[in-house]
């Protein structure tokens, strides 16, 4: 049997040390590539290694710290003191508590430590980092040193600060916006994930009742609106579109209130996660719209009144809108009336007075009435009594007129009758005067013969005869 070469024990030792050195070198390279600062110390806390990342992160060179100082120079003394007192309040009071005091207490209980600390660079600047420390022990379990890894959390802290600031802004907005902001599941109850306090003003129920499930939005929907709400939400989710709804909910007081909702589905990895949206109370708006609609209907009925001639004209006198009664009462079509100004239809003798009336309305800003004769399509004129008002903002004139032709004819007849009666009265007065004169003459003529007779009678007595009388 052929014997092989005898192994050289010294060469084996050298190879083992070389392999370990290569392993440590590779490990250090990996740590540097990962951006991890590695610091190790002996059992007294004196720094024994300080990698490149540690140099970049803390601003010291390895030559400045290795074998010369402990990691306490990278820490705030007050923070060390507070951590020790928080963790071990019965620790002996010392005026010069060191980082090693903290670690000595830590490693009595476990082999590793992990926590966030404030680190101080050589230039005095500070940053937050996560410190992970492991105790190095010999075969007897005695601590021979410490190895620490420092992970810079500055970027993470910035992100956390930005997130916290964003959350504060969101909550500030959510708690002050005049409406309810929600996040909910798309289940039968629309279970709430987030809800601001404004929901109480909207529904009468506090947000806590929704979180606990005591109250649900689905339970507040008006029975006539439930099916429509579910259908529109499901259709919008399927189409990946926002949904907009108006419906009624039951307030805690028992009354029904109108709600305007705008929402959208939130998806992750093509899966619906939740719904987010905004609810606002539009009860007063709906009531105002209903009142406005009622007023509009009433105005339309008034405008289309068959007895009145209603119209809207611009400041140039051109008709913009007329009621149907114009064609019926005057014979003109709407197009014919709109093709000319209203003044063009006024009787020439009434144009001046009409323009003056419009000037008076413009100056006073009040409703005025006036009369004029308006041309009919058959060539005749109808007397109209107008009421008009001007709107300077829209530069429109609003007019309403009624036909007073019959009244005018009656007035003319009355005037004619009055003239006739006055003539008859004068004739009667003249005849009365003539009768008075006639009576006076007759009376005079009658009185003279009677006096003569009376005188003759006095001359006669009972003895007088006919001869005496003659």
Short mmCIF file of C-alpha atoms in Angstrom, two decimals:
data_model
loop_
_atom_site.label_atom_id
_atom_site.label_comp_id
_atom_site.label_asym_id
_atom_site.label_seq_id
_atom_site.Cartn_x
_atom_site.Cartn_y
_atom_site.Cartn_z
CA UNK A 1 0.00 0.00 0.00
CA UNK A 2 1.49 3.27 -1.10
CA UNK A 3 1.71 5.90 1.56
CA UNK A 4 0.65 9.43 0.82
CA UNK A 5 2.48 12.55 1.75
CA UNK A 6 2.50 13.49 5.42
CA UNK A 7 0.43 16.62 6.05
CA UNK A 8 2.34 19.67 7.19
CA UNK A 9 0.59 20.85 10.38
CA UNK A 10 2.14 24.29 10.15
CA UNK A 11 0.83 24.72 6.62
CA UNK A 12 -2.63 23.68 7.83
CA UNK A 13 -2.53 26.43 10.48
CA UNK A 14 -1.43 29.03 8.00
CA UNK A 15 -4.17 28.02 5.58
CA UNK A 16 -6.78 28.18 8.34
CA UNK A 17 -5.68 31.64 9.38
CA UNK A 18 -5.58 32.75 5.75
CA UNK A 19 -9.10 31.40 5.20
CA UNK A 20 -10.37 33.17 8.30
CA UNK A 21 -8.72 36.41 7.18
CA UNK A 22 -10.34 36.08 3.79
CA UNK A 23 -13.69 35.37 5.44
CA UNK A 24 -13.41 38.39 7.70
CA UNK A 25 -12.32 40.52 4.74
CA UNK A 26 -15.28 39.30 2.70
CA UNK A 27 -17.63 39.94 5.61
CA UNK A 28 -16.28 43.45 6.04
CA UNK A 29 -16.69 44.13 2.33
CA UNK A 30 -20.27 42.92 2.45
CA UNK A 31 -21.04 45.09 5.45
CA UNK A 32 -19.52 48.13 3.74
CA UNK A 33 -21.49 47.42 0.59
CA UNK A 34 -24.69 47.22 2.63
CA UNK A 35 -23.95 50.59 4.20
CA UNK A 36 -23.66 49.15 7.70
CA UNK A 37 -21.20 50.71 10.14
CA UNK A 38 -19.39 48.00 12.14
CA UNK A 39 -17.61 48.80 15.41
CA UNK A 40 -16.11 46.26 17.81
CA UNK A 41 -14.62 46.71 21.26
CA UNK A 42 -12.73 44.68 23.81
CA UNK A 43 -14.13 43.80 27.22
CA UNK A 44 -13.15 47.28 28.48
CA UNK A 45 -15.09 49.01 25.72
CA UNK A 46 -12.01 50.20 23.82
CA UNK A 47 -12.67 50.24 20.08
CA UNK A 48 -10.77 47.47 18.31
CA UNK A 49 -12.23 47.81 14.78
CA UNK A 50 -13.90 50.63 12.82
CA UNK A 51 -14.92 49.88 9.22
CA UNK A 52 -15.11 52.27 6.25
CA UNK A 53 -18.86 52.85 6.59
CA UNK A 54 -18.37 53.79 10.23
CA UNK A 55 -15.74 56.33 9.14
CA UNK A 56 -18.13 57.84 6.56
CA UNK A 57 -21.10 57.85 8.94
CA UNK A 58 -19.39 59.25 12.07
CA UNK A 59 -16.68 61.39 10.49
CA UNK A 60 -13.78 59.77 12.38
CA UNK A 61 -10.97 57.74 10.84
CA UNK A 62 -10.13 54.33 12.24
CA UNK A 63 -6.73 55.65 13.27
CA UNK A 64 -8.43 58.29 15.44
CA UNK A 65 -10.51 55.84 17.49
CA UNK A 66 -9.13 52.28 17.34
CA UNK A 67 -7.32 51.47 20.59
CA UNK A 68 -7.83 55.06 21.83
CA UNK A 69 -11.43 55.56 22.93
CA UNK A 70 -14.78 53.93 23.57
CA UNK A 71 -18.04 54.36 21.58
CA UNK A 72 -19.28 56.76 24.29
CA UNK A 73 -17.88 59.65 22.24
CA UNK A 74 -20.57 58.98 19.64
CA UNK A 75 -23.42 59.35 22.16
CA UNK A 76 -25.24 62.05 24.13
CA UNK A 77 -24.37 61.66 27.83
CA UNK A 78 -27.84 62.78 28.93
CA UNK A 79 -29.49 60.20 26.67
CA UNK A 80 -27.28 57.45 28.16
CA UNK A 81 -28.20 58.54 31.69
CA UNK A 82 -31.93 58.60 30.89
CA UNK A 83 -31.88 55.17 29.26
CA UNK A 84 -30.15 53.62 32.28
CA UNK A 85 -32.51 55.27 34.75
CA UNK A 86 -35.58 54.26 32.69
CA UNK A 87 -34.46 50.63 32.43
CA UNK A 88 -32.90 50.23 35.86
CA UNK A 89 -34.32 52.94 38.18
CA UNK A 90 -32.61 51.32 41.18
CA UNK A 91 -29.16 51.57 39.60
CA UNK A 92 -26.64 53.31 41.84
CA UNK A 93 -26.57 57.03 41.21
CA UNK A 94 -23.40 57.94 39.39
CA UNK A 95 -22.37 61.26 38.04
CA UNK A 96 -20.29 59.75 35.24
CA UNK A 97 -22.53 57.04 33.79
CA UNK A 98 -21.02 55.65 30.62
CA UNK A 99 -22.37 53.73 27.66
CA UNK A 100 -20.54 50.69 29.00
CA UNK A 101 -22.65 50.92 32.18
CA UNK A 102 -25.75 50.45 30.03
CA UNK A 103 -24.30 47.53 28.11
CA UNK A 104 -22.98 45.81 31.20
CA UNK A 105 -26.52 45.78 32.58
CA UNK A 106 -27.99 44.73 29.24
CA UNK A 107 -25.75 41.75 28.73
CA UNK A 108 -26.36 40.43 32.18
CA UNK A 109 -29.86 39.61 30.89
CA UNK A 110 -29.33 38.70 27.21
CA UNK A 111 -26.67 38.33 24.53
CA UNK A 112 -27.89 41.03 22.10
CA UNK A 113 -29.29 44.54 22.27
CA UNK A 114 -31.24 46.55 19.71
CA UNK A 115 -32.50 50.11 19.96
CA UNK A 116 -32.64 53.58 18.41
CA UNK A 117 -30.11 56.16 19.53
CA UNK A 118 -28.99 59.65 18.74
CA UNK A 119 -25.44 59.61 17.39
CA UNK A 120 -23.07 62.58 17.32
CA UNK A 121 -20.65 62.99 14.43
CA UNK A 122 -17.16 64.43 14.74
CA UNK A 123 -18.46 67.77 13.41
CA UNK A 124 -21.12 67.85 16.13
CA UNK A 125 -24.08 67.11 13.87
CA UNK A 126 -26.61 64.56 15.09
CA UNK A 127 -28.60 61.79 13.46
CA UNK A 128 -30.84 58.94 14.51
CA UNK A 129 -29.64 55.36 13.96
CA UNK A 130 -30.49 51.84 15.02
CA UNK A 131 -27.79 50.20 17.13
CA UNK A 132 -27.54 46.41 17.29
CA UNK A 133 -24.93 45.07 19.72
CA UNK A 134 -23.88 41.47 20.30
CA UNK A 135 -21.70 40.26 23.16
CA UNK A 136 -18.57 38.30 22.17
CA UNK A 137 -17.91 35.50 24.66
CA UNK A 138 -15.16 32.94 25.15
CA UNK A 139 -15.72 29.22 25.68
CA UNK A 140 -16.33 29.86 29.35
CA UNK A 141 -19.12 32.34 28.55
CA UNK A 142 -17.13 35.35 29.66
CA UNK A 143 -17.63 38.55 27.65
CA UNK A 144 -14.46 39.30 25.73
CA UNK A 145 -15.78 42.16 23.70
CA UNK A 146 -18.71 43.71 21.86
CA UNK A 147 -19.63 44.00 18.18
CA UNK A 148 -22.03 46.70 17.11
CA UNK A 149 -23.82 47.52 13.85
CA UNK A 150 -25.08 51.06 13.26
CA UNK A 151 -27.89 51.56 10.69
CA UNK A 152 -28.53 55.16 9.71
CA UNK A 153 -32.25 55.91 10.06
CA UNK A 154 -32.04 59.49 8.82
CA UNK A 155 -33.85 58.76 5.55
CA UNK A 156 -36.33 56.54 7.37
CA UNK A 157 -36.81 59.22 10.01
CA UNK A 158 -37.43 61.79 7.30
CA UNK A 159 -40.01 59.48 5.80
CA UNK A 160 -41.59 58.92 9.21
CA UNK A 161 -41.64 62.65 9.88
CA UNK A 162 -43.15 63.31 6.48
CA UNK A 163 -45.72 60.58 7.05
CA UNK A 164 -46.54 61.95 10.49
CA UNK A 165 -46.84 65.46 9.07
CA UNK A 166 -49.04 64.13 6.28
CA UNK A 167 -51.22 62.31 8.80
CA UNK A 168 -51.51 65.45 10.91
CA UNK A 169 -52.52 67.47 7.87
CA UNK A 170 -55.00 64.81 6.82
CA UNK A 171 -56.53 64.65 10.28
CA UNK A 172 -56.62 68.43 10.51
CA UNK A 173 -58.42 68.54 7.18
CA UNK A 174 -60.64 65.57 7.96
CA UNK A 175 -61.71 66.92 11.34
CA UNK A 176 -62.46 70.41 10.07
CA UNK A 177 -64.03 69.72 6.69
CA UNK A 178 -67.83 70.26 6.72
CA UNK A 179 -68.65 66.67 5.86
CA UNK A 180 -67.94 63.04 6.68
CA UNK A 181 -64.82 61.37 5.25
CA UNK A 182 -64.89 57.59 5.34
CA UNK A 183 -63.00 54.41 4.53
CA UNK A 184 -65.18 51.31 4.53
CA UNK A 185 -65.42 47.75 3.27
CA UNK A 186 -67.66 46.93 0.35
CA UNK A 187 -69.77 44.49 2.35
CA UNK A 188 -73.48 44.40 3.08
CA UNK A 189 -73.09 46.76 6.04
CA UNK A 190 -70.40 48.99 4.52
CA UNK A 191 -68.33 48.33 7.65
CA UNK A 192 -66.33 51.39 8.64
CA UNK A 193 -62.52 51.42 8.72
CA UNK A 194 -62.10 55.17 9.22
CA UNK A 195 -64.60 57.93 9.88
CA UNK A 196 -64.12 61.50 11.03
CA UNK A 197 -66.15 63.11 13.79
CA UNK A 198 -68.21 65.18 11.33
CA UNK A 199 -70.41 62.12 10.82
CA UNK A 200 -72.20 62.96 14.06
CA UNK A 201 -73.46 66.27 12.67
CA UNK A 202 -74.57 64.44 9.54
CA UNK A 203 -76.31 61.44 11.12
CA UNK A 204 -76.73 62.30 14.78
CA UNK A 205 -74.66 59.24 15.74
CA UNK A 206 -71.03 59.48 16.99
CA UNK A 207 -68.26 57.84 14.98
CA UNK A 208 -67.75 55.30 17.78
CA UNK A 209 -71.19 53.79 17.06
CA UNK A 210 -70.11 53.08 13.48
CA UNK A 211 -66.77 51.57 14.50
CA UNK A 212 -68.46 49.26 16.99
CA UNK A 213 -71.09 48.20 14.45
CA UNK A 214 -73.92 49.54 16.59
CA UNK A 215 -74.88 51.78 13.66
CA UNK A 216 -74.21 51.12 9.98
CA UNK A 217 -74.69 53.29 6.91
CA UNK A 218 -76.66 50.51 5.22
CA UNK A 219 -79.06 50.58 8.15
CA UNK A 220 -79.67 54.31 7.71
CA UNK A 221 -80.54 54.24 4.00
CA UNK A 222 -84.08 55.15 3.00
CA UNK A 223 -85.91 51.98 1.87
CA UNK A 224 -86.63 53.52 -1.53
CA UNK A 225 -82.93 54.31 -2.08
CA UNK A 226 -81.19 51.11 -0.90
CA UNK A 227 -81.31 49.14 -4.14
CA UNK A 228 -80.23 52.13 -6.26
CA UNK A 229 -77.25 52.88 -3.96
CA UNK A 230 -75.98 49.30 -4.08
CA UNK A 231 -76.42 49.05 -7.86
CA UNK A 232 -74.58 52.31 -8.64
CA UNK A 233 -71.70 51.51 -6.27
CA UNK A 234 -71.24 48.00 -7.70
CA UNK A 235 -71.40 49.26 -11.29
CA UNK A 236 -68.81 51.98 -10.57
CA UNK A 237 -66.45 49.52 -8.89
CA UNK A 238 -66.72 47.14 -11.84
CA UNK A 239 -65.92 50.00 -14.23
CA UNK A 240 -63.14 51.38 -11.96
CA UNK A 241 -64.90 54.76 -11.88
CA UNK A 242 -65.93 57.20 -9.19
CA UNK A 243 -69.53 57.09 -8.06
CA UNK A 244 -71.77 60.00 -7.17
CA UNK A 245 -75.03 59.59 -5.31
CA UNK A 246 -77.84 61.57 -3.75
CA UNK A 247 -80.03 59.74 -1.30
CA UNK A 248 -81.81 59.95 2.04
CA UNK A 249 -80.63 58.70 5.42
CA UNK A 250 -82.45 58.46 8.71
CA UNK A 251 -81.05 60.93 11.27
CA UNK A 252 -80.89 59.98 14.93
CA UNK A 253 -83.77 62.40 15.49
CA UNK A 254 -85.95 60.28 13.20
CA UNK A 255 -86.12 62.79 10.36
CA UNK A 256 -84.93 62.00 6.84
CA UNK A 257 -81.99 63.98 5.55
CA UNK A 258 -80.57 64.26 2.05
CA UNK A 259 -76.93 63.26 1.54
CA UNK A 260 -74.55 63.85 -1.35
CA UNK A 261 -71.88 61.14 -1.62
CA UNK A 262 -68.81 60.95 -3.83
CA UNK A 263 -66.58 57.90 -3.58
CA UNK A 264 -64.27 55.46 -5.35
CA UNK A 265 -62.97 51.94 -4.92
CA UNK A 266 -59.38 51.46 -3.69
CA UNK A 267 -57.55 48.58 -5.36
CA UNK A 268 -54.29 46.77 -4.54
CA UNK A 269 -52.91 44.11 -6.88
CA UNK A 270 -56.14 44.32 -8.85
CA UNK A 271 -58.16 43.46 -5.76
CA UNK A 272 -60.73 45.79 -4.16
CA UNK A 273 -59.47 46.69 -0.71
CA UNK A 274 -61.98 49.28 0.44
CA UNK A 275 -64.12 52.23 -0.52
CA UNK A 276 -63.19 55.80 0.26
CA UNK A 277 -65.41 58.83 -0.08
CA UNK A 278 -67.03 61.96 1.23
CA UNK A 279 -70.56 62.61 2.52
CA UNK A 280 -72.21 66.01 2.91
CA UNK A 281 -75.62 67.11 4.14
CA UNK A 282 -77.59 68.70 1.28
CA UNK A 283 -81.00 68.76 2.97
CA UNK A 284 -81.22 72.55 2.85
CA UNK A 285 -79.99 72.55 -0.75
CA UNK A 286 -82.67 70.05 -1.76
CA UNK A 287 -85.32 72.11 0.03
CA UNK A 288 -84.07 75.25 -1.70
CA UNK A 289 -84.15 73.47 -5.06
CA UNK A 290 -87.71 72.30 -4.41
CA UNK A 291 -88.75 75.82 -3.40
CA UNK A 292 -87.03 77.22 -6.46
CA UNK A 293 -88.77 74.69 -8.66
CA UNK A 294 -92.09 75.61 -7.08
CA UNK A 295 -91.42 79.30 -7.63
CA UNK A 296 -90.37 78.62 -11.22
CA UNK A 297 -93.59 76.70 -11.84
CA UNK A 298 -95.63 79.50 -10.29
CA UNK A 299 -93.75 82.09 -12.33
CA UNK A 300 -94.34 80.05 -15.48
CA UNK A 301 -98.04 79.83 -14.74
CA UNK A 302 -98.10 83.57 -14.10
CA UNK A 303 -96.04 84.34 -17.19
CA UNK A 304 -98.32 82.24 -19.37
CA UNK A 305 -101.46 83.79 -17.86
CA UNK A 306 -103.94 84.08 -20.77
CA UNK A 307 -105.25 87.43 -19.49
CA UNK A 308 -101.91 89.23 -19.25
CA UNK A 309 -99.39 90.19 -21.90
CA UNK A 310 -96.06 89.32 -20.27
CA UNK A 311 -92.68 89.91 -21.86
CA UNK A 312 -88.97 90.30 -21.20
CA UNK A 313 -87.08 92.78 -23.36
CA UNK A 314 -83.52 94.09 -23.47
CA UNK A 315 -82.59 97.72 -22.96
CA UNK A 316 -82.76 98.24 -26.73
CA UNK A 317 -86.42 97.33 -26.68
CA UNK A 318 -86.14 93.97 -28.43
CA UNK A 319 -88.32 91.21 -27.01
CA UNK A 320 -86.44 88.19 -25.66
CA UNK A 321 -89.40 86.27 -24.33
CA UNK A 322 -93.18 86.67 -24.56
CA UNK A 323 -96.21 84.85 -23.24
CA UNK A 324 -98.57 82.99 -25.62
CA UNK A 325 -101.33 85.57 -25.00
CA UNK A 326 -99.66 88.09 -27.34
CA UNK A 327 -100.52 86.12 -30.45
CA UNK A 328 -104.06 85.48 -29.25
CA UNK A 329 -104.87 89.07 -28.23
CA UNK A 330 -102.90 91.10 -30.80
CA UNK A 331 -102.46 88.71 -33.69
CA UNK A 332 -98.64 88.97 -33.95
CA UNK A 333 -96.49 85.87 -33.98
CA UNK A 334 -93.57 85.58 -31.57
CA UNK A 335 -91.10 85.93 -34.42
CA UNK A 336 -92.82 89.09 -35.70
CA UNK A 337 -92.74 90.69 -32.25
CA UNK A 338 -89.05 89.78 -31.77
CA UNK A 339 -88.05 91.22 -35.12
CA UNK A 340 -88.88 94.81 -34.09
CA UNK A 341 -88.62 96.90 -30.94
CA UNK A 342 -91.70 97.35 -28.78
CA UNK A 343 -91.65 101.09 -29.49
CA UNK A 344 -92.27 100.28 -33.16
CA UNK A 345 -95.70 98.93 -32.22
CA UNK A 346 -96.75 101.96 -30.14
CA UNK A 347 -99.21 104.50 -31.58
CA UNK A 348 -97.25 107.52 -32.86
CA UNK A 349 -99.17 109.84 -30.52
CA UNK A 350 -98.11 107.76 -27.49
CA UNK A 351 -94.39 107.22 -28.27
CA UNK A 352 -93.19 110.34 -26.43
CA UNK A 353 -95.17 109.61 -23.27
CA UNK A 354 -94.02 105.96 -23.35
CA UNK A 355 -90.34 106.93 -23.61
CA UNK A 356 -90.79 109.37 -20.73
CA UNK A 357 -92.39 106.63 -18.60
CA UNK A 358 -89.43 104.32 -19.27
CA UNK A 359 -86.98 107.08 -18.31
CA UNK A 360 -88.86 107.58 -15.04
CA UNK A 361 -88.63 103.84 -14.33
CA UNK A 362 -84.90 103.86 -15.07
CA UNK A 363 -84.27 106.77 -12.70
CA UNK A 364 -86.38 105.50 -9.81
CA UNK A 365 -85.64 101.80 -10.10
CA UNK A 366 -89.24 101.09 -9.07
CA UNK A 367 -92.21 99.54 -10.81
CA UNK A 368 -94.24 102.09 -12.74
CA UNK A 369 -97.49 101.94 -14.71
CA UNK A 370 -98.40 103.74 -17.90
CA UNK A 371 -100.89 103.51 -20.75
CA UNK A 372 -100.53 103.56 -24.51
CA UNK A 373 -102.06 102.23 -27.70
CA UNK A 374 -100.43 99.12 -29.16
CA UNK A 375 -100.80 98.09 -32.78
CA UNK A 376 -102.62 94.90 -33.68
CA UNK A 377 -101.75 92.92 -36.77
CA UNK A 378 -105.11 93.86 -38.37
CA UNK A 379 -104.12 97.54 -38.23
CA UNK A 380 -106.25 98.49 -35.23
CA UNK A 381 -104.89 99.65 -31.89
CA UNK A 382 -105.61 98.29 -28.46
CA UNK A 383 -105.27 100.33 -25.31
CA UNK A 384 -102.86 98.62 -22.89
CA UNK A 385 -102.09 99.34 -19.23
CA UNK A 386 -98.43 98.49 -18.57
CA UNK A 387 -96.46 97.66 -15.40
CA UNK A 388 -92.71 97.65 -15.98
CA UNK A 389 -89.50 97.15 -14.00
CA UNK A 390 -85.83 97.31 -15.03
CA UNK A 391 -82.92 95.11 -13.93
CA UNK A 392 -79.66 97.06 -14.43
CA UNK A 393 -77.47 93.99 -13.82
CA UNK A 394 -79.02 91.90 -16.59
CA UNK A 395 -80.05 94.97 -18.63
CA UNK A 396 -83.52 93.56 -19.03
CA UNK A 397 -86.98 95.11 -18.85
CA UNK A 398 -89.79 93.04 -17.37
CA UNK A 399 -93.26 94.13 -18.50
CA UNK A 400 -96.81 92.98 -17.99
CA UNK A 401 -99.82 94.53 -19.71
CA UNK A 402 -103.59 94.14 -19.77
CA UNK A 403 -106.06 95.18 -22.43
CA UNK A 404 -108.01 98.25 -21.28
CA UNK A 405 -109.62 99.06 -24.63
CA UNK A 406 -113.12 98.33 -23.30
CA UNK A 407 -112.49 100.57 -20.33
CA UNK A 408 -111.30 103.32 -22.63
CA UNK A 409 -114.44 102.98 -24.74
CA UNK A 410 -116.59 103.13 -21.62
CA UNK A 411 -114.75 106.23 -20.50
CA UNK A 412 -115.31 107.79 -23.94
CA UNK A 413 -119.00 106.94 -23.78
CA UNK A 414 -119.23 108.45 -20.33
CA UNK A 415 -117.54 111.58 -21.55
CA UNK A 416 -119.90 111.73 -24.53
CA UNK A 417 -122.86 111.22 -22.20
CA UNK A 418 -121.56 113.92 -19.92
CA UNK A 419 -121.30 116.34 -22.81
CA UNK A 420 -124.84 115.49 -23.87
CA UNK A 421 -126.18 115.96 -20.37
CA UNK A 422 -124.40 119.27 -20.07
CA UNK A 423 -126.06 120.40 -23.34
CA UNK A 424 -129.47 119.32 -22.16
CA UNK A 425 -128.90 121.04 -18.85
CA UNK A 426 -128.04 124.28 -20.59
CA UNK A 427 -131.13 123.97 -22.76
CA UNK A 428 -133.30 123.36 -19.72
CA UNK A 429 -131.72 126.27 -17.92
CA UNK A 430 -132.49 128.48 -20.94
CA UNK A 431 -136.06 127.29 -21.09
CA UNK A 432 -136.48 127.88 -17.38
CA UNK A 433 -135.20 131.41 -17.87
CA UNK A 434 -137.68 131.96 -20.71
CA UNK A 435 -140.50 130.57 -18.61
CA UNK A 436 -139.54 132.86 -15.78
CA UNK A 437 -139.71 135.84 -18.13
CA UNK A 438 -143.05 134.69 -19.55
CA UNK A 439 -144.48 134.23 -16.09
CA UNK A 440 -143.31 137.69 -15.12
CA UNK A 441 -144.98 139.26 -18.17
CA UNK A 442 -148.19 137.33 -17.65
CA UNK A 443 -148.22 138.27 -14.02
CA UNK A 444 -147.80 141.97 -14.89
CA UNK A 445 -150.40 141.88 -17.57
CA UNK A 446 -152.87 140.14 -15.33
CA UNK A 447 -152.30 142.46 -12.41
CA UNK A 448 -153.17 145.69 -14.42
CA UNK A 449 -156.78 144.70 -15.54
CA UNK A 450 -157.59 143.46 -12.11
CA UNK A 451 -156.70 146.82 -10.58
CA UNK A 452 -159.07 148.61 -13.00
CA UNK A 453 -161.86 146.22 -12.22
CA UNK A 454 -161.27 146.68 -8.53
CA UNK A 455 -161.47 150.44 -8.87
CA UNK A 456 -164.76 150.29 -10.81
CA UNK A 457 -166.26 147.91 -8.33
CA UNK A 458 -165.50 150.37 -5.56
CA UNK A 459 -167.43 153.10 -7.46
CA UNK A 460 -170.56 150.99 -7.61
CA UNK A 461 -172.98 150.30 -4.78
CA UNK A 462 -176.07 148.26 -4.25
CA UNK A 463 -178.26 150.95 -5.91
CA UNK A 464 -176.24 151.22 -9.06
CA UNK A 465 -177.74 149.90 -12.24
CA UNK A 466 -176.36 148.61 -15.41
CA UNK A 467 -176.34 152.05 -16.87
CA UNK A 468 -174.05 153.22 -14.11
CA UNK A 469 -171.68 150.38 -14.68
CA UNK A 470 -171.48 151.10 -18.37
#
